[in-house]
Every structure is written in C-alpha cells, then in structure tokens.
Coordinates of C-alpha atoms in Angstrom, one line a residue:
X1 CA 9.3 8.5 23.2
X2 CA 9.1 9.0 19.4
X3 CA 5.5 9.1 18.1
X4 CA 4.7 6.4 15.5
X5 CA 4.7 7.5 11.8
X6 CA 1.1 6.1 11.6
X7 CA -1.2 5.4 14.5
X8 CA -4.6 3.8 14.1
X9 CA -6.8 3.7 17.1
X10 CA -10.1 1.8 17.4
X11 CA -10.9 2.4 13.8
X12 CA -14.3 1.2 12.6
X13 CA -16.1 1.5 9.2
X14 CA -19.5 0.3 8.3
X15 CA -21.4 0.2 5.0
X16 CA -25.1 -0.2 5.9
X17 CA -25.3 -3.3 8.0
X18 CA -21.9 -4.6 7.0
X19 CA -19.0 -3.9 9.3
X20 CA -15.9 -3.7 7.1
X21 CA -13.4 -2.6 9.9
X22 CA -14.2 -3.3 13.5
X23 CA -12.2 -1.6 16.3
X24 CA -8.8 -1.9 14.6
X25 CA -5.7 -0.5 16.4
X26 CA -2.0 -0.6 15.4
X27 CA 1.1 1.6 15.1
X28 CA 3.6 1.8 12.3
X29 CA 7.1 3.2 13.1
X30 CA 9.2 5.0 10.5
X31 CA 11.4 2.5 8.6
X32 CA 9.1 -0.6 9.1
X33 CA 8.1 -3.0 6.4
X34 CA 4.8 -4.5 7.4
X35 CA 2.4 -6.9 5.7
X36 CA -1.4 -7.0 6.3
X37 CA -2.9 -10.4 5.5
X38 CA -6.3 -12.0 5.9
X39 CA -9.1 -13.8 3.9
X40 CA -11.0 -12.1 1.1
X41 CA -13.5 -9.7 2.7
X42 CA -11.4 -9.2 5.8
X43 CA -11.5 -5.5 5.4
X44 CA -7.9 -5.0 4.3
X45 CA -8.5 -2.7 1.2
X46 CA -11.1 -0.7 3.1
X47 CA -8.6 -0.1 5.8
X48 CA -6.1 1.2 3.3
X49 CA -8.6 3.5 1.7
X50 CA -9.8 5.0 4.9
X51 CA -6.3 5.7 6.1
X52 CA -5.4 7.3 2.7
X53 CA -8.5 9.4 2.5
X54 CA -10.1 7.5 -0.4
X55 CA -13.9 7.7 0.2
X56 CA -15.8 4.6 -1.0
X57 CA -19.0 5.2 -2.9
X58 CA -22.1 6.1 -0.8
X59 CA -20.0 6.6 2.3
X60 CA -18.9 9.6 4.4
X61 CA -15.2 10.5 4.5
X62 CA -13.0 8.9 7.1
X63 CA -13.8 6.2 9.7
X64 CA -17.1 6.0 11.4
X65 CA -15.3 5.9 14.8
X66 CA -11.7 5.9 16.0
X67 CA -8.7 8.0 15.1
X68 CA -6.0 8.1 12.5
X69 CA -2.8 10.0 13.2
X70 CA -0.1 10.4 10.5
X71 CA 3.1 12.3 11.1
X72 CA 1.9 13.7 14.4
X73 CA -1.4 15.0 13.1
X74 CA -5.0 13.6 13.4
X75 CA -6.1 13.1 9.8
X76 CA -9.6 11.7 10.1
X77 CA -11.6 12.6 7.0
X78 CA -8.6 14.2 5.2
X79 CA -9.1 13.8 1.4
X80 CA -6.7 11.7 -0.6
X81 CA -4.9 14.7 -2.2
X82 CA -4.2 16.2 1.2
X83 CA -2.8 12.9 2.5
X84 CA -0.7 12.6 -0.5
X85 CA 0.8 16.0 0.1
X86 CA 1.6 15.0 3.6
X87 CA 3.6 12.1 2.3
X88 CA 1.3 9.1 2.0
X89 CA 0.8 7.2 -1.2
X90 CA -1.4 4.2 -2.1
X91 CA -1.0 1.8 -5.0
X92 CA -4.3 0.2 -5.7
X93 CA -4.9 -3.4 -6.4
X94 CA -6.1 -2.6 -10.0
X95 CA -3.6 -1.2 -12.5
X96 CA -5.1 1.9 -14.1
X97 CA -2.5 3.8 -16.0
X98 CA -3.6 6.9 -17.8
X99 CA -4.3 5.8 -21.4
X100 CA -2.8 7.5 -24.4
X101 CA 0.3 8.5 -22.5
X102 CA 3.8 7.1 -22.1
X103 CA 5.2 5.4 -19.0
X104 CA 7.2 8.6 -18.3
X105 CA 4.2 10.9 -18.6
X106 CA 2.2 8.6 -16.3
X107 CA 5.0 8.8 -13.7
X108 CA 5.3 12.5 -14.1
X109 CA 1.6 13.0 -13.1
X110 CA 2.5 11.8 -9.6
X111 CA 5.3 14.3 -9.3
X112 CA 2.9 17.2 -10.0
X113 CA 1.8 17.0 -6.3
X114 CA 5.3 18.5 -5.5
X115 CA 5.8 20.9 -8.4
X116 CA 3.9 23.1 -10.8
X117 CA 6.5 22.7 -13.5
X118 CA 5.8 19.8 -15.9
X119 CA 9.5 19.8 -16.9
X120 CA 10.5 19.2 -13.3
X121 CA 7.7 16.6 -13.0
X122 CA 9.2 14.8 -16.0
X123 CA 12.6 14.7 -14.3
X124 CA 11.1 13.4 -11.1
X125 CA 9.1 10.8 -13.1
X126 CA 12.2 9.7 -14.9
X127 CA 14.0 9.1 -11.5
X128 CA 10.9 7.2 -10.3
X129 CA 11.0 4.9 -13.3
X130 CA 14.7 4.2 -12.7
X131 CA 13.8 3.2 -9.1
X132 CA 11.3 0.6 -10.3
X133 CA 13.4 -0.7 -13.2
X134 CA 11.4 0.9 -16.0
X135 CA 13.8 3.6 -17.3
X136 CA 14.2 1.6 -20.5
X137 CA 10.4 1.7 -21.1
X138 CA 10.0 5.4 -20.4
X139 CA 8.8 6.3 -23.9
X140 CA 6.6 3.3 -24.4
X141 CA 2.8 3.8 -24.5
X142 CA 1.2 2.3 -21.4
X143 CA -1.0 0.0 -23.5
X144 CA 2.1 -1.8 -24.6
X145 CA 3.3 -2.6 -21.1
X146 CA 3.0 -6.1 -19.6
X147 CA 1.1 -6.6 -16.4
X148 CA 4.3 -6.8 -14.4
X149 CA 5.5 -3.5 -16.0
X150 CA 2.1 -1.8 -15.3
X151 CA 2.4 -2.8 -11.7
X152 CA 5.8 -1.3 -11.5
X153 CA 4.6 1.8 -13.3
X154 CA 1.9 2.3 -10.6
X155 CA 4.6 2.0 -7.9
X156 CA 6.8 4.5 -9.9
X157 CA 3.9 7.0 -10.1
X158 CA 3.4 6.7 -6.3
X159 CA 7.1 7.1 -5.7
X160 CA 7.1 10.3 -7.8
X161 CA 4.9 11.9 -5.1
X162 CA 7.9 11.5 -2.7
X163 CA 6.1 9.5 0.0
X164 CA 7.4 8.8 3.4
X165 CA 4.8 6.0 3.7
X166 CA 3.9 3.8 0.8
X167 CA 0.8 1.5 0.9
X168 CA 0.8 -1.4 -1.6
X169 CA -2.5 -3.3 -2.2
X170 CA -1.8 -6.7 -3.8
X171 CA 0.8 -5.4 -6.2
X172 CA 2.0 -8.9 -6.9
X173 CA -1.3 -10.4 -7.8
X174 CA -1.2 -12.2 -11.2
X175 CA 2.6 -12.2 -11.5
X176 CA 4.7 -15.3 -12.3
X177 CA 7.0 -16.7 -9.6
X178 CA 9.9 -15.0 -11.3
X179 CA 8.1 -11.7 -11.4
X180 CA 7.1 -12.1 -7.7
X181 CA 10.7 -12.6 -6.8
X182 CA 11.7 -9.4 -8.7
X183 CA 8.8 -7.5 -7.0
X184 CA 10.1 -8.7 -3.6
X185 CA 13.5 -7.3 -4.3
X186 CA 11.9 -4.0 -5.6
X187 CA 9.8 -3.5 -2.5
X188 CA 12.8 -4.4 -0.3
X189 CA 14.9 -1.8 -2.1
X190 CA 12.3 0.9 -1.7
X191 CA 12.2 0.2 2.0
X192 CA 16.0 0.2 2.3
X193 CA 16.0 3.6 0.6
X194 CA 14.1 5.0 3.5
X195 CA 10.4 4.7 2.6
X196 CA 8.2 3.0 5.2
X197 CA 6.1 0.3 3.5
X198 CA 2.8 -1.5 4.4
X199 CA 1.6 -4.1 1.9
X200 CA -1.6 -6.1 1.6
X201 CA -0.6 -9.4 0.0
X202 CA -2.0 -12.9 -0.6
X203 CA 1.3 -14.2 -2.0
X204 CA 2.6 -15.8 1.2
X205 CA 6.0 -16.4 -0.4
X206 CA 6.4 -12.7 -0.6
X207 CA 4.9 -12.0 2.8
X208 CA 7.2 -14.4 4.6
X209 CA 10.3 -13.2 2.7
X210 CA 9.8 -9.5 3.1
X211 CA 7.9 -8.7 6.3
X212 CA 9.5 -7.5 9.5
X213 CA 6.0 -7.7 11.0
X214 CA 2.6 -9.1 10.0
X215 CA -0.9 -7.9 10.9
X216 CA -3.7 -10.3 10.4
X217 CA -7.4 -9.3 9.8
X218 CA -10.4 -11.5 9.8
X219 CA -14.0 -10.4 9.4
X220 CA -13.0 -6.8 9.9
X221 CA -11.1 -7.3 13.2
X222 CA -7.4 -7.6 14.0
X223 CA -6.6 -11.1 15.2
X224 CA -2.8 -11.1 15.3
X225 CA 0.2 -8.7 15.1
X226 CA 3.7 -9.9 15.4
X227 CA 6.8 -11.3 13.6
X228 CA 6.2 -13.7 10.7
X229 CA 7.3 -16.6 12.9
X230 CA 4.8 -15.7 15.6
X231 CA 1.9 -15.1 13.3
X232 CA 2.2 -18.4 11.3
X233 CA 2.3 -20.3 14.6
X234 CA -0.8 -18.6 16.0
X235 CA -3.7 -21.1 16.1
X236 CA -6.3 -18.4 15.5
X237 CA -4.5 -17.3 12.3
X238 CA -4.1 -20.9 11.1
X239 CA -7.8 -21.5 11.6
X240 CA -8.9 -18.2 9.9
X241 CA -6.5 -17.9 7.1
X242 CA -3.5 -20.2 6.7
X243 CA -5.3 -23.5 6.8
X244 CA -4.0 -27.1 6.9
X245 CA -0.7 -26.5 5.1
X246 CA 0.6 -24.6 8.1
X247 CA -1.4 -26.4 10.8
X248 CA 0.4 -29.7 9.7
X249 CA 3.8 -28.2 9.2

C-alpha cells in the first residue's frame, strides 16, 4: 500500500491553557485537492504552521504530541526552511511581498531554495509568474499590485520553490466574486499540473466548487472528513459552522 504524501497522527498543540489543536489525525494522498474549514479560532492556521515548521511566538517547535510524516519521513520539529526543501510550501493568510522589489524579484526569492544562481532563480521566478497569470506584471513594483495580484504573487513565490504539496491559508479572502472565480480556476490548474493542494478557506463557494474532500475543525478537533456532499449534510458540521442556510436547505 502506498504511504500517504502527508500523514498527521494524534497531533496536539497548546499555548498555555489554550488547546489550539486537539488529537487531530488525517492523511493526504498525492494528487488530492483538500479543503480545511471551520469557525474562526478552530485551529486551522495553527495546524498549517505546525505541519510546515513555522514556530509560533513563545512556543517550542513542532507539535506537543503526535506525529507528522511527510514524504515517508517523520518531520516533527523540522524548521520551515527544511520542510520547504523537502517540497512543502505554505502561502500565509497575510500578503507580505518584499518591499522595494518587483514581482519577478519577489518570485525569484522563492526559487533560491533550489539554486544558488540568481540568474536561474529569475528564470524560475518568471515561469512561476506565468503559472499564476502575472507574467505581464513581472517588472512592476509590488507596491503597485492590487490585492488580487499580491495574492497571486504569494502563490507564485511558493510555486517557485517547486513544491509537491502546497498549503494555501485563506488566499481568497477579500477578493471580489469575479476574482474568487479566477482564483478557483488558478488553484484547480495548479492541482491539475501535479501539485497536491490543501487550502483553508471561508469562501464556501470556492470550497464546494474545488474540493475533492473537506476536513472540518471545531475548537481544535476534527469533527468531519469526507466528500463535500457528505460534509454539508453532517448535522455536527451544520451546528458548528454552516448554520441555518444549510440546515434548512
């Protein structure tokens, strides 16, 4: 039996008396496109950070308990740069392009995880911008980009690291309906090109349109894991997150 690309087993993370992640387990197979949803404060972003090796302030690296396996190796406590080299990239909820640089230079920074040549990094960065539809904005300073373009740039910089697994944390937040639809097509295209994708998203239009599978968190615990149709019909999910609009549908 083929080992999952990512396996999370009984993962827990606490911050003082607050339990952010509580005994979470799931597997992600290569080629999947999975959404993680849940109310604000459910522990979604913390889960991403722990998986990716991003250590929150005043916290020890990795989970407090449980195991993370990525590409056949236990990676508990691995720092973010090491996880990136293994092929895992995270796009944060906040857009933070590197100021005073062009879109192309920003994308090229991501490629430096694979090459010591900045010339080669620029070529990889240019390819990444093409993949996210920003090739025509390559020489524009990042301060001049729109929110939608900055979100695409963050995805382009992540793609320039050549990930096998891409984690997207609310990359559609603040976008117009037209921009959301364009972002759905972009993420779908990335997945079709062979990158496994997990996204945290509150835009249910996108979640339902794009997901092969949905994992639901509430108060740090996993309460559902299944197809979009199964999840939206789950009474526990309706009560915790979806509310009356689905309960009465």
